[in-house]
Amino acid sequence: MKKILIVEDEKNIARFLELELRHEKFEVTVCYDGRQGLEQALAQQFDCILLDVMLPALNGIEVCRRIRKQSDVPILLLTARDAVMDRVAGLDAGADDYIVKPFAIEELLARIRSIFRRVKSSDAQEQAKLTVRDIEMDTQAYEVFLRGERLELTRTEFDLLKLLMWNKNIVCTRERILEQVWGYDSEVETNVVDVYIRHLRTKLVTDGVPYIETVRGVGYVMRE
Ligand code: CA
């Protein structure tokens, strides 16, 4: 049975999540403030942590940062509607994903399933083949196919696309992209990310929904 920790000070939301997740056959632990949440997170092995940002005692971003120093447990942030900065700070603090309140329980469950799939596939070592919609990538052969046709990409474009495909359905901040594609000590500015995203978009021709979605003020995501 998978174990989920809920850290949420609004009792009615916490209770609702607890009941819904129990119904989905998860084992659930609930904490109502950040300090307690952090203690629990470090004391036990959880499969996923649902972490509110606005918390008494210790805020969710700080809790996230401190958990990350010791654990890779998947963290899903629960953020307020207009708190774009919280989302950026949360993702930079090492959260895996975020969901904006109020949310439908189905969406939350989908995010949790997506996190579990990702953990499973990274456990199975680096997946050789990545797919998003009709884009296929063979990471070992360094090949990308769009609707079956081979795409010519530069090494940087390839690495950028790989990061986005690998994190399918999860928003990557510009800072994270910069770190992972260009490296921590890189001198380039974050707007270089936007430039490369533009390059990729012109190559990933679509007559429908664009493959790479811009999340304003945060970063980019590829969705199924
Ligand atoms: Ca709260």
PDB file of C-alpha atoms and ligand atoms in Angstrom:
ATOM      1  CA  MET A   1       0.000   0.000   0.000  1.00  0.00           C
ATOM      2  CA  LYS A   2       1.467   3.374  -0.944  1.00  0.00           C
ATOM      3  CA  LYS A   3       1.901   5.926   1.830  1.00  0.00           C
ATOM      4  CA  ILE A   4       1.006   9.561   1.421  1.00  0.00           C
ATOM      5  CA  LEU A   5       1.691  12.423   3.814  1.00  0.00           C
ATOM      6  CA  ILE A   6      -0.674  15.393   3.724  1.00  0.00           C
ATOM      7  CA  VAL A   7       0.600  18.662   5.225  1.00  0.00           C
ATOM      8  CA  GLU A   8      -2.316  21.097   5.201  1.00  0.00           C
ATOM      9  CA  ASP A   9      -3.509  23.444   7.937  1.00  0.00           C
ATOM     10  CA  GLU A  10      -7.030  23.908   6.598  1.00  0.00           C
ATOM     11  CA  LYS A  11      -8.739  21.098   8.440  1.00  0.00           C
ATOM     12  CA  ASN A  12     -11.644  20.655   6.040  1.00  0.00           C
ATOM     13  CA  ILE A  13      -9.325  20.374   3.021  1.00  0.00           C
ATOM     14  CA  ALA A  14      -7.029  18.003   4.911  1.00  0.00           C
ATOM     15  CA  ARG A  15      -9.984  15.849   5.937  1.00  0.00           C
ATOM     16  CA  PHE A  16     -11.401  15.779   2.427  1.00  0.00           C
ATOM     17  CA  LEU A  17      -8.038  14.757   0.940  1.00  0.00           C
ATOM     18  CA  GLU A  18      -7.554  12.142   3.623  1.00  0.00           C
ATOM     19  CA  LEU A  19     -10.923  10.527   2.904  1.00  0.00           C
ATOM     20  CA  GLU A  20     -10.497  10.610  -0.866  1.00  0.00           C
ATOM     21  CA  LEU A  21      -6.993   9.145  -0.732  1.00  0.00           C
ATOM     22  CA  ARG A  22      -8.026   6.436   1.738  1.00  0.00           C
ATOM     23  CA  HIS A  23     -10.825   5.595  -0.653  1.00  0.00           C
ATOM     24  CA  GLU A  24      -8.155   5.170  -3.361  1.00  0.00           C
ATOM     25  CA  LYS A  25      -6.419   2.702  -1.023  1.00  0.00           C
ATOM     26  CA  PHE A  26      -3.538   4.887   0.046  1.00  0.00           C
ATOM     27  CA  GLU A  27      -2.256   4.841   3.596  1.00  0.00           C
ATOM     28  CA  VAL A  28      -2.588   8.448   4.759  1.00  0.00           C
ATOM     29  CA  THR A  29      -0.894  10.506   7.471  1.00  0.00           C
ATOM     30  CA  VAL A  30      -2.004  14.102   8.109  1.00  0.00           C
ATOM     31  CA  CYS A  31      -0.075  17.003   9.671  1.00  0.00           C
ATOM     32  CA  TYR A  32      -1.469  20.480  10.253  1.00  0.00           C
ATOM     33  CA  ASP A  33       1.661  22.610  10.393  1.00  0.00           C
ATOM     34  CA  GLY A  34       5.024  22.825   8.666  1.00  0.00           C
ATOM     35  CA  ARG A  35       7.202  21.784  11.571  1.00  0.00           C
ATOM     36  CA  GLN A  36       5.169  18.664  12.287  1.00  0.00           C
ATOM     37  CA  GLY A  37       5.053  17.920   8.565  1.00  0.00           C
ATOM     38  CA  LEU A  38       8.819  18.150   8.256  1.00  0.00           C
ATOM     39  CA  GLU A  39       9.326  15.855  11.245  1.00  0.00           C
ATOM     40  CA  GLN A  40       6.953  13.260   9.824  1.00  0.00           C
ATOM     41  CA  ALA A  41       8.464  13.508   6.354  1.00  0.00           C
ATOM     42  CA  LEU A  42      11.911  12.749   7.725  1.00  0.00           C
ATOM     43  CA  ALA A  43      10.795  10.164  10.279  1.00  0.00           C
ATOM     44  CA  GLN A  44       9.002   7.818   7.882  1.00  0.00           C
ATOM     45  CA  GLN A  45       9.224   6.651   4.294  1.00  0.00           C
ATOM     46  CA  PHE A  46       6.417   8.099   2.215  1.00  0.00           C
ATOM     47  CA  ASP A  47       5.710   7.497  -1.456  1.00  0.00           C
ATOM     48  CA  CYS A  48       4.434  11.036  -1.946  1.00  0.00           C
ATOM     49  CA  ILE A  49       3.961  14.228   0.073  1.00  0.00           C
ATOM     50  CA  LEU A  50       1.143  16.700  -0.564  1.00  0.00           C
ATOM     51  CA  LEU A  51       2.464  19.950   0.826  1.00  0.00           C
ATOM     52  CA  ASP A  52       0.506  23.151   1.294  1.00  0.00           C
ATOM     53  CA  VAL A  53       2.582  26.334   0.875  1.00  0.00           C
ATOM     54  CA  MET A  54       0.900  28.659   3.392  1.00  0.00           C
ATOM     55  CA  LEU A  55       1.441  26.793   6.647  1.00  0.00           C
ATOM     56  CA  PRO A  56       1.856  27.809  10.274  1.00  0.00           C
ATOM     57  CA  ALA A  57       5.187  27.235  12.059  1.00  0.00           C
ATOM     58  CA  LEU A  58       7.217  26.679   8.871  1.00  0.00           C
ATOM     59  CA  ASN A  59       6.058  27.465   5.348  1.00  0.00           C
ATOM     60  CA  GLY A  60       5.780  24.810   2.689  1.00  0.00           C
ATOM     61  CA  ILE A  61       8.684  26.099   0.576  1.00  0.00           C
ATOM     62  CA  GLU A  62      11.026  25.857   3.549  1.00  0.00           C
ATOM     63  CA  VAL A  63       9.658  22.423   4.455  1.00  0.00           C
ATOM     64  CA  CYS A  64      10.283  21.332   0.878  1.00  0.00           C
ATOM     65  CA  ARG A  65      13.838  22.658   0.887  1.00  0.00           C
ATOM     66  CA  ARG A  66      14.647  20.885   4.147  1.00  0.00           C
ATOM     67  CA  ILE A  67      13.117  17.576   3.042  1.00  0.00           C
ATOM     68  CA  ARG A  68      15.184  17.754  -0.159  1.00  0.00           C
ATOM     69  CA  LYS A  69      18.421  17.929   1.783  1.00  0.00           C
ATOM     70  CA  GLN A  70      17.733  14.416   3.006  1.00  0.00           C
ATOM     71  CA  SER A  71      15.234  12.742   0.743  1.00  0.00           C
ATOM     72  CA  ASP A  72      14.079  12.314  -2.862  1.00  0.00           C
ATOM     73  CA  VAL A  73      10.478  11.626  -1.883  1.00  0.00           C
ATOM     74  CA  PRO A  74       8.092  13.056  -4.519  1.00  0.00           C
ATOM     75  CA  ILE A  75       6.567  16.346  -3.350  1.00  0.00           C
ATOM     76  CA  LEU A  76       3.418  17.862  -4.810  1.00  0.00           C
ATOM     77  CA  LEU A  77       2.751  21.440  -3.691  1.00  0.00           C
ATOM     78  CA  LEU A  78      -0.726  22.765  -3.050  1.00  0.00           C
ATOM     79  CA  THR A  79      -0.622  26.453  -3.991  1.00  0.00           C
ATOM     80  CA  ALA A  80      -3.023  29.367  -4.025  1.00  0.00           C
ATOM     81  CA  ARG A  81      -4.457  30.556  -7.310  1.00  0.00           C
ATOM     82  CA  ASP A  82      -2.382  33.672  -7.874  1.00  0.00           C
ATOM     83  CA  ALA A  83       0.772  32.646  -6.079  1.00  0.00           C
ATOM     84  CA  VAL A  84       3.026  32.317  -9.145  1.00  0.00           C
ATOM     85  CA  MET A  85       6.083  33.147  -7.038  1.00  0.00           C
ATOM     86  CA  ASP A  86       5.257  30.309  -4.667  1.00  0.00           C
ATOM     87  CA  ARG A  87       5.188  27.886  -7.572  1.00  0.00           C
ATOM     88  CA  VAL A  88       8.538  29.055  -8.891  1.00  0.00           C
ATOM     89  CA  ALA A  89      10.074  29.024  -5.410  1.00  0.00           C
ATOM     90  CA  GLY A  90       8.553  25.613  -4.738  1.00  0.00           C
ATOM     91  CA  LEU A  91       9.843  24.032  -7.916  1.00  0.00           C
ATOM     92  CA  ASP A  92      13.231  25.582  -7.292  1.00  0.00           C
ATOM     93  CA  ALA A  93      13.153  24.219  -3.747  1.00  0.00           C
ATOM     94  CA  GLY A  94      12.842  20.769  -5.277  1.00  0.00           C
ATOM     95  CA  ALA A  95       9.104  20.113  -5.476  1.00  0.00           C
ATOM     96  CA  ASP A  96       8.170  17.707  -8.280  1.00  0.00           C
ATOM     97  CA  ASP A  97       4.964  19.403  -9.272  1.00  0.00           C
ATOM     98  CA  TYR A  98       2.270  21.718  -7.980  1.00  0.00           C
ATOM     99  CA  ILE A  99      -1.488  21.902  -8.144  1.00  0.00           C
ATOM    100  CA  VAL A 100      -3.491  25.112  -7.802  1.00  0.00           C
ATOM    101  CA  LYS A 101      -6.291  25.321  -5.233  1.00  0.00           C
ATOM    102  CA  PRO A 102      -9.180  24.813  -5.565  1.00  0.00           C
ATOM    103  CA  PHE A 103      -8.617  21.645  -7.616  1.00  0.00           C
ATOM    104  CA  ALA A 104     -10.757  18.714  -8.614  1.00  0.00           C
ATOM    105  CA  ILE A 105      -9.840  15.519  -6.804  1.00  0.00           C
ATOM    106  CA  GLU A 106      -9.571  13.735 -10.165  1.00  0.00           C
ATOM    107  CA  GLU A 107      -6.848  16.151 -11.208  1.00  0.00           C
ATOM    108  CA  LEU A 108      -4.952  15.585  -7.979  1.00  0.00           C
ATOM    109  CA  LEU A 109      -5.176  11.813  -8.410  1.00  0.00           C
ATOM    110  CA  ALA A 110      -3.922  12.135 -11.979  1.00  0.00           C
ATOM    111  CA  ARG A 111      -0.924  14.170 -10.782  1.00  0.00           C
ATOM    112  CA  ILE A 112      -0.153  11.597  -8.112  1.00  0.00           C
ATOM    113  CA  ARG A 113      -0.348   8.761 -10.647  1.00  0.00           C
ATOM    114  CA  SER A 114       1.917  10.708 -12.980  1.00  0.00           C
ATOM    115  CA  ILE A 115       4.475  11.175 -10.188  1.00  0.00           C
ATOM    116  CA  PHE A 116       4.388   7.451  -9.425  1.00  0.00           C
ATOM    117  CA  ARG A 117       4.875   6.557 -13.090  1.00  0.00           C
ATOM    118  CA  ARG A 118       7.864   8.856 -13.262  1.00  0.00           C
ATOM    119  CA  VAL A 119       9.432   7.418 -10.121  1.00  0.00           C
ATOM    120  CA  LYS A 120       8.931   3.934 -11.501  1.00  0.00           C
ATOM    121  CA  SER A 121      10.531   4.746 -14.820  1.00  0.00           C
ATOM    122  CA  SER A 122      13.514   6.498 -13.266  1.00  0.00           C
ATOM    123  CA  ASP A 123      13.949   3.505 -10.962  1.00  0.00           C
ATOM    124  CA  ALA A 124      14.195   1.356 -14.057  1.00  0.00           C
ATOM    125  CA  GLN A 125      17.250   3.430 -14.995  1.00  0.00           C
ATOM    126  CA  GLU A 126      17.140   5.947 -17.730  1.00  0.00           C
ATOM    127  CA  GLN A 127      14.448   5.083 -20.196  1.00  0.00           C
ATOM    128  CA  ALA A 128      15.794   4.734 -23.688  1.00  0.00           C
ATOM    129  CA  LYS A 129      12.550   5.736 -25.386  1.00  0.00           C
ATOM    130  CA  LEU A 130      10.493   8.794 -24.494  1.00  0.00           C
ATOM    131  CA  THR A 131       7.175   9.682 -26.079  1.00  0.00           C
ATOM    132  CA  VAL A 132       4.967  12.754 -25.927  1.00  0.00           C
ATOM    133  CA  ARG A 133       1.976  12.757 -28.265  1.00  0.00           C
ATOM    134  CA  ASP A 134       3.472  11.947 -31.696  1.00  0.00           C
ATOM    135  CA  ILE A 135       7.053  12.808 -30.814  1.00  0.00           C
ATOM    136  CA  GLU A 136       9.328   9.865 -30.130  1.00  0.00           C
ATOM    137  CA  MET A 137      12.837  10.129 -28.779  1.00  0.00           C
ATOM    138  CA  ASP A 138      15.485   7.465 -28.619  1.00  0.00           C
ATOM    139  CA  THR A 139      17.858   8.887 -26.013  1.00  0.00           C
ATOM    140  CA  GLN A 140      20.562   6.333 -26.695  1.00  0.00           C
ATOM    141  CA  ALA A 141      20.611   6.658 -30.461  1.00  0.00           C
ATOM    142  CA  TYR A 142      20.182  10.462 -30.167  1.00  0.00           C
ATOM    143  CA  GLU A 143      17.243  10.424 -32.542  1.00  0.00           C
ATOM    144  CA  VAL A 144      13.922  12.232 -32.503  1.00  0.00           C
ATOM    145  CA  PHE A 145      10.964  11.445 -34.713  1.00  0.00           C
ATOM    146  CA  LEU A 146       7.975  13.682 -35.306  1.00  0.00           C
ATOM    147  CA  ARG A 147       5.054  11.711 -36.746  1.00  0.00           C
ATOM    148  CA  GLY A 148       7.590   9.124 -37.861  1.00  0.00           C
ATOM    149  CA  GLU A 149       9.924  11.600 -39.581  1.00  0.00           C
ATOM    150  CA  ARG A 150      13.412  12.135 -38.246  1.00  0.00           C
ATOM    151  CA  LEU A 151      14.083  15.636 -36.894  1.00  0.00           C
ATOM    152  CA  GLU A 152      17.450  17.369 -37.174  1.00  0.00           C
ATOM    153  CA  LEU A 153      18.247  18.885 -33.790  1.00  0.00           C
ATOM    154  CA  THR A 154      21.403  20.425 -32.374  1.00  0.00           C
ATOM    155  CA  ARG A 155      22.841  18.875 -29.240  1.00  0.00           C
ATOM    156  CA  THR A 156      21.422  21.658 -27.044  1.00  0.00           C
ATOM    157  CA  GLU A 157      17.992  21.422 -28.649  1.00  0.00           C
ATOM    158  CA  PHE A 158      18.083  17.689 -28.126  1.00  0.00           C
ATOM    159  CA  ASP A 159      19.009  18.013 -24.438  1.00  0.00           C
ATOM    160  CA  LEU A 160      16.312  20.619 -23.895  1.00  0.00           C
ATOM    161  CA  LEU A 161      13.644  18.501 -25.589  1.00  0.00           C
ATOM    162  CA  LYS A 162      14.778  15.462 -23.635  1.00  0.00           C
ATOM    163  CA  LEU A 163      14.400  17.312 -20.330  1.00  0.00           C
ATOM    164  CA  LEU A 164      10.884  18.439 -21.219  1.00  0.00           C
ATOM    165  CA  MET A 165       9.840  15.004 -22.489  1.00  0.00           C
ATOM    166  CA  TRP A 166      11.352  13.294 -19.483  1.00  0.00           C
ATOM    167  CA  ASN A 167       9.309  15.619 -17.234  1.00  0.00           C
ATOM    168  CA  LYS A 168       6.120  15.123 -19.215  1.00  0.00           C
ATOM    169  CA  ASN A 169       3.180  16.932 -17.522  1.00  0.00           C
ATOM    170  CA  ILE A 170       5.526  18.580 -15.048  1.00  0.00           C
ATOM    171  CA  VAL A 171       6.410  22.246 -15.377  1.00  0.00           C
ATOM    172  CA  CYS A 172      10.131  22.960 -15.689  1.00  0.00           C
ATOM    173  CA  THR A 173      11.220  26.401 -14.503  1.00  0.00           C
ATOM    174  CA  ARG A 174      13.666  28.381 -16.626  1.00  0.00           C
ATOM    175  CA  GLU A 175      16.206  28.115 -13.819  1.00  0.00           C
ATOM    176  CA  ARG A 176      15.911  24.341 -13.708  1.00  0.00           C
ATOM    177  CA  ILE A 177      16.200  24.071 -17.494  1.00  0.00           C
ATOM    178  CA  LEU A 178      19.254  26.295 -17.425  1.00  0.00           C
ATOM    179  CA  GLU A 179      20.889  24.193 -14.729  1.00  0.00           C
ATOM    180  CA  GLN A 180      20.150  20.876 -16.356  1.00  0.00           C
ATOM    181  CA  VAL A 181      20.829  21.741 -19.971  1.00  0.00           C
ATOM    182  CA  TRP A 182      23.549  24.367 -19.690  1.00  0.00           C
ATOM    183  CA  GLY A 183      24.989  23.420 -16.277  1.00  0.00           C
ATOM    184  CA  TYR A 184      25.109  24.999 -12.829  1.00  0.00           C
ATOM    185  CA  ASP A 185      28.047  27.285 -13.381  1.00  0.00           C
ATOM    186  CA  SER A 186      26.932  28.378 -16.797  1.00  0.00           C
ATOM    187  CA  GLU A 187      27.196  32.082 -17.585  1.00  0.00           C
ATOM    188  CA  VAL A 188      24.195  32.191 -19.895  1.00  0.00           C
ATOM    189  CA  GLU A 189      21.083  34.191 -19.055  1.00  0.00           C
ATOM    190  CA  THR A 190      17.684  32.610 -18.503  1.00  0.00           C
ATOM    191  CA  ASN A 191      16.352  34.218 -21.696  1.00  0.00           C
ATOM    192  CA  VAL A 192      18.568  31.860 -23.645  1.00  0.00           C
ATOM    193  CA  VAL A 193      16.034  29.207 -22.606  1.00  0.00           C
ATOM    194  CA  ASP A 194      13.266  31.163 -24.332  1.00  0.00           C
ATOM    195  CA  VAL A 195      15.392  31.464 -27.465  1.00  0.00           C
ATOM    196  CA  TYR A 196      15.981  27.711 -27.607  1.00  0.00           C
ATOM    197  CA  ILE A 197      12.330  26.989 -26.906  1.00  0.00           C
ATOM    198  CA  ARG A 198      11.522  29.124 -29.959  1.00  0.00           C
ATOM    199  CA  HIS A 199      13.993  27.128 -32.064  1.00  0.00           C
ATOM    200  CA  LEU A 200      12.417  23.896 -30.931  1.00  0.00           C
ATOM    201  CA  ARG A 201       8.918  25.133 -31.610  1.00  0.00           C
ATOM    202  CA  THR A 202       9.744  25.989 -35.204  1.00  0.00           C
ATOM    203  CA  LYS A 203      11.000  22.428 -35.654  1.00  0.00           C
ATOM    204  CA  LEU A 204       8.107  20.788 -33.807  1.00  0.00           C
ATOM    205  CA  VAL A 205       5.563  21.813 -36.407  1.00  0.00           C
ATOM    206  CA  THR A 206       1.957  21.241 -35.388  1.00  0.00           C
ATOM    207  CA  ASP A 207      -1.398  22.233 -36.803  1.00  0.00           C
ATOM    208  CA  GLY A 208      -3.066  21.756 -33.436  1.00  0.00           C
ATOM    209  CA  VAL A 209      -2.058  22.472 -29.853  1.00  0.00           C
ATOM    210  CA  PRO A 210       1.635  23.451 -29.592  1.00  0.00           C
ATOM    211  CA  TYR A 211       3.848  20.707 -28.158  1.00  0.00           C
ATOM    212  CA  ILE A 212       5.580  22.999 -25.721  1.00  0.00           C
ATOM    213  CA  GLU A 213       3.280  25.018 -23.514  1.00  0.00           C
ATOM    214  CA  THR A 214       4.399  28.246 -21.842  1.00  0.00           C
ATOM    215  CA  VAL A 215       3.433  28.575 -18.190  1.00  0.00           C
ATOM    216  CA  ARG A 216       3.557  32.326 -17.736  1.00  0.00           C
ATOM    217  CA  GLY A 217       6.068  33.548 -15.210  1.00  0.00           C
ATOM    218  CA  VAL A 218       7.161  29.983 -14.438  1.00  0.00           C
ATOM    219  CA  GLY A 219       8.548  28.019 -17.355  1.00  0.00           C
ATOM    220  CA  TYR A 220       7.573  25.339 -19.855  1.00  0.00           C
ATOM    221  CA  VAL A 221       5.778  22.010 -19.966  1.00  0.00           C
ATOM    222  CA  MET A 222       4.957  19.314 -22.501  1.00  0.00           C
ATOM    223  CA  ARG A 223       1.645  17.634 -21.927  1.00  0.00           C
ATOM    224  CA  GLU A 224       0.204  14.429 -23.274  1.00  0.00           C
TER     225      GLU A 224
HETATM  226 CA    CA B   1      -2.715  26.811   4.225  1.00  0.00          CA
END
